[in-house]
Amino acid sequence: MTVATGSDTPRRGVRLGVDVGTVRVGVAVSDPEGILATPVVTLARDEAADRDIDELVAMVADRDVVEVAVGLPKMLRGADGVAAHAARRYATALAARIAPVPVVLVDERLTSVQANRIFDDRKVSTKARRAVVDQLAAVTILQVRLDALRSTGQARG
């Protein structure tokens, strides 16, 4: 997998955030200046035929994406569990298809919990939130990446 670090990190351009689940994949996109992440779509996860990865590959090309941030759901104590291993495999498969666009892993502990709390606060039904909770988690993943790049001065517009 291509991982952007230091001078390899693209400075400006559209980035994607990806929240990988067992059933759905949430996708978010940034503005070219790297300021704000917004939700795009929730894809059905397709481990057999990789249609979800096909759709991400198309988005990377269509939007001229400079980097993809995939959420890494570590356990609270920081270790990799089953979900983190699955996210690493997904990121590796995606990176192979979109090279030389870098794929970075972003610690996403509690992003889905945060997304669900937002819906709980607004009393959104479980059925209504199902379609967008993964997008909101992807927004959180991408915003964490954007904020980190801005704080280090690497994502100047």
Coordinates of C-alpha atoms in Angstrom, one line a residue:
M1 CA 0.0 0.0 0.0
T2 CA 1.2 3.5 -0.8
V3 CA 1.3 5.6 2.4
A4 CA 1.8 9.3 2.2
T5 CA 4.3 10.6 4.7
G6 CA 6.3 13.8 4.9
S7 CA 7.3 15.0 1.5
D8 CA 5.1 12.4 -0.2
T9 CA 1.9 13.9 1.1
P10 CA 0.0 15.8 -1.6
R11 CA -0.2 19.4 -0.6
R12 CA -3.5 20.4 -2.3
G13 CA -6.4 18.7 -3.9
V14 CA -9.5 16.7 -3.4
R15 CA -9.3 13.8 -0.8
L16 CA -11.7 11.0 -0.1
G17 CA -12.5 9.6 3.3
V18 CA -13.7 5.9 3.5
D19 CA -15.4 4.2 6.4
V20 CA -15.3 0.4 5.7
G21 CA -17.9 -1.8 7.3
T22 CA -19.0 -5.3 6.8
V23 CA -22.2 -4.3 5.0
R24 CA -21.7 -0.7 3.8
V25 CA -18.9 1.6 2.9
G26 CA -19.3 5.3 3.7
V27 CA -17.6 7.9 1.5
A28 CA -16.8 11.5 2.1
V29 CA -15.0 14.1 0.0
S30 CA -13.0 17.3 0.7
D31 CA -12.8 20.6 -1.0
P32 CA -9.6 21.1 -3.0
E33 CA -8.3 23.4 -0.3
G34 CA -8.6 20.6 2.3
I35 CA -10.7 22.6 4.7
L36 CA -14.0 20.7 4.9
A37 CA -15.2 17.1 4.5
T38 CA -18.7 16.4 3.2
P39 CA -20.7 13.2 2.8
V40 CA -21.0 11.7 -0.7
V41 CA -22.5 8.3 -0.8
T42 CA -23.0 5.0 1.1
L43 CA -21.9 2.0 -1.0
A44 CA -23.0 -1.6 -0.5
R45 CA -20.0 -3.7 0.5
D46 CA -19.3 -6.4 -2.1
E47 CA -16.5 -8.7 -1.0
A48 CA -17.2 -11.2 -3.8
A49 CA -17.0 -8.9 -6.8
D50 CA -15.4 -5.8 -5.4
R51 CA -18.1 -3.5 -6.9
D52 CA -17.6 -1.1 -4.0
I53 CA -13.9 -0.8 -4.8
D54 CA -14.8 -0.4 -8.5
E55 CA -17.0 2.6 -7.5
L56 CA -14.2 4.1 -5.4
V57 CA -11.7 3.7 -8.2
A58 CA -14.1 5.6 -10.5
M59 CA -14.6 8.4 -7.9
V60 CA -10.8 8.8 -7.5
A61 CA -10.5 9.2 -11.3
D62 CA -13.6 11.4 -11.8
R63 CA -12.8 13.8 -9.0
D64 CA -9.0 13.8 -9.6
V65 CA -8.4 12.7 -6.0
V66 CA -4.9 13.2 -4.6
E67 CA -5.3 11.0 -1.5
V68 CA -7.7 8.5 0.1
A69 CA -8.0 8.2 3.9
V70 CA -9.4 4.8 5.0
G71 CA -10.6 4.5 8.6
L72 CA -8.6 2.1 10.8
P73 CA -11.0 0.9 13.6
K74 CA -8.4 0.0 16.3
M75 CA -9.6 -1.3 19.6
L76 CA -9.8 1.2 22.5
R77 CA -6.5 0.0 23.9
G78 CA -4.9 0.7 20.5
A79 CA -4.4 -2.9 19.2
D80 CA -5.7 -4.1 15.9
G81 CA -8.8 -6.4 16.1
V82 CA -10.7 -8.2 13.4
A83 CA -12.2 -5.0 12.0
A84 CA -8.8 -3.3 11.8
H85 CA -7.3 -6.2 9.9
A86 CA -10.3 -6.1 7.5
A87 CA -9.8 -2.3 7.0
R88 CA -6.0 -2.9 6.3
R89 CA -6.9 -5.5 3.7
Y90 CA -9.4 -3.2 2.1
A91 CA -7.0 -0.3 2.0
T92 CA -4.3 -2.5 0.4
A93 CA -6.7 -3.7 -2.3
L94 CA -7.8 -0.2 -3.0
A95 CA -4.3 1.1 -3.1
A96 CA -3.3 -1.5 -5.7
R97 CA -6.1 -0.3 -7.9
I98 CA -5.5 3.5 -7.6
A99 CA -1.7 3.7 -7.5
P100 CA 0.0 6.1 -7.6
V101 CA -2.7 7.9 -5.5
P102 CA -1.7 7.3 -1.9
V103 CA -3.9 5.6 0.6
V104 CA -3.5 6.5 4.3
L105 CA -4.9 4.8 7.3
V106 CA -6.6 7.1 9.9
D107 CA -7.4 5.9 13.5
E108 CA -11.1 5.9 13.6
R109 CA -11.8 4.7 17.1
L110 CA -15.3 5.8 18.1
T111 CA -16.3 7.5 14.8
S112 CA -19.3 5.3 14.3
V113 CA -20.2 5.9 18.0
Q114 CA -19.9 9.6 17.5
A115 CA -22.1 9.5 14.4
N116 CA -24.7 7.5 16.2
R117 CA -24.7 9.9 19.1
I118 CA -25.4 12.8 16.7
F119 CA -28.5 10.9 15.4
D120 CA -29.5 10.0 19.0
D121 CA -29.4 13.6 20.0
R122 CA -31.7 14.5 17.0
K123 CA -33.9 11.5 17.6
V124 CA -33.4 10.0 14.1
S125 CA -34.8 6.6 13.7
T126 CA -32.6 3.6 13.3
K127 CA -34.0 3.0 9.8
A128 CA -33.4 6.6 8.7
R129 CA -29.8 6.7 10.1
R130 CA -28.7 3.4 8.5
A131 CA -28.3 5.1 5.1
V132 CA -26.1 7.9 6.3
V133 CA -24.3 6.9 9.4
D134 CA -21.4 5.4 7.4
Q135 CA -21.2 8.7 5.4
L136 CA -21.0 10.6 8.6
A137 CA -18.3 8.3 9.9
A138 CA -16.4 8.8 6.6
V139 CA -16.7 12.6 7.1
T140 CA -15.2 12.3 10.6
I141 CA -12.3 10.1 9.3
L142 CA -11.5 12.6 6.5
Q143 CA -11.9 15.7 8.7
V144 CA -9.4 14.2 11.2
R145 CA -6.9 13.7 8.3
L146 CA -7.5 17.3 6.9
D147 CA -7.1 18.8 10.4
A148 CA -3.9 16.8 10.9
L149 CA -2.5 18.0 7.6
R150 CA -3.4 21.6 8.3
S151 CA -1.8 21.5 11.8
T152 CA 1.5 20.3 10.3
G153 CA 1.3 22.8 7.4
Q154 CA 1.3 20.0 4.8
A155 CA -2.1 20.8 3.3
R156 CA -1.8 24.4 2.4
G157 CA -4.2 25.5 -0.4

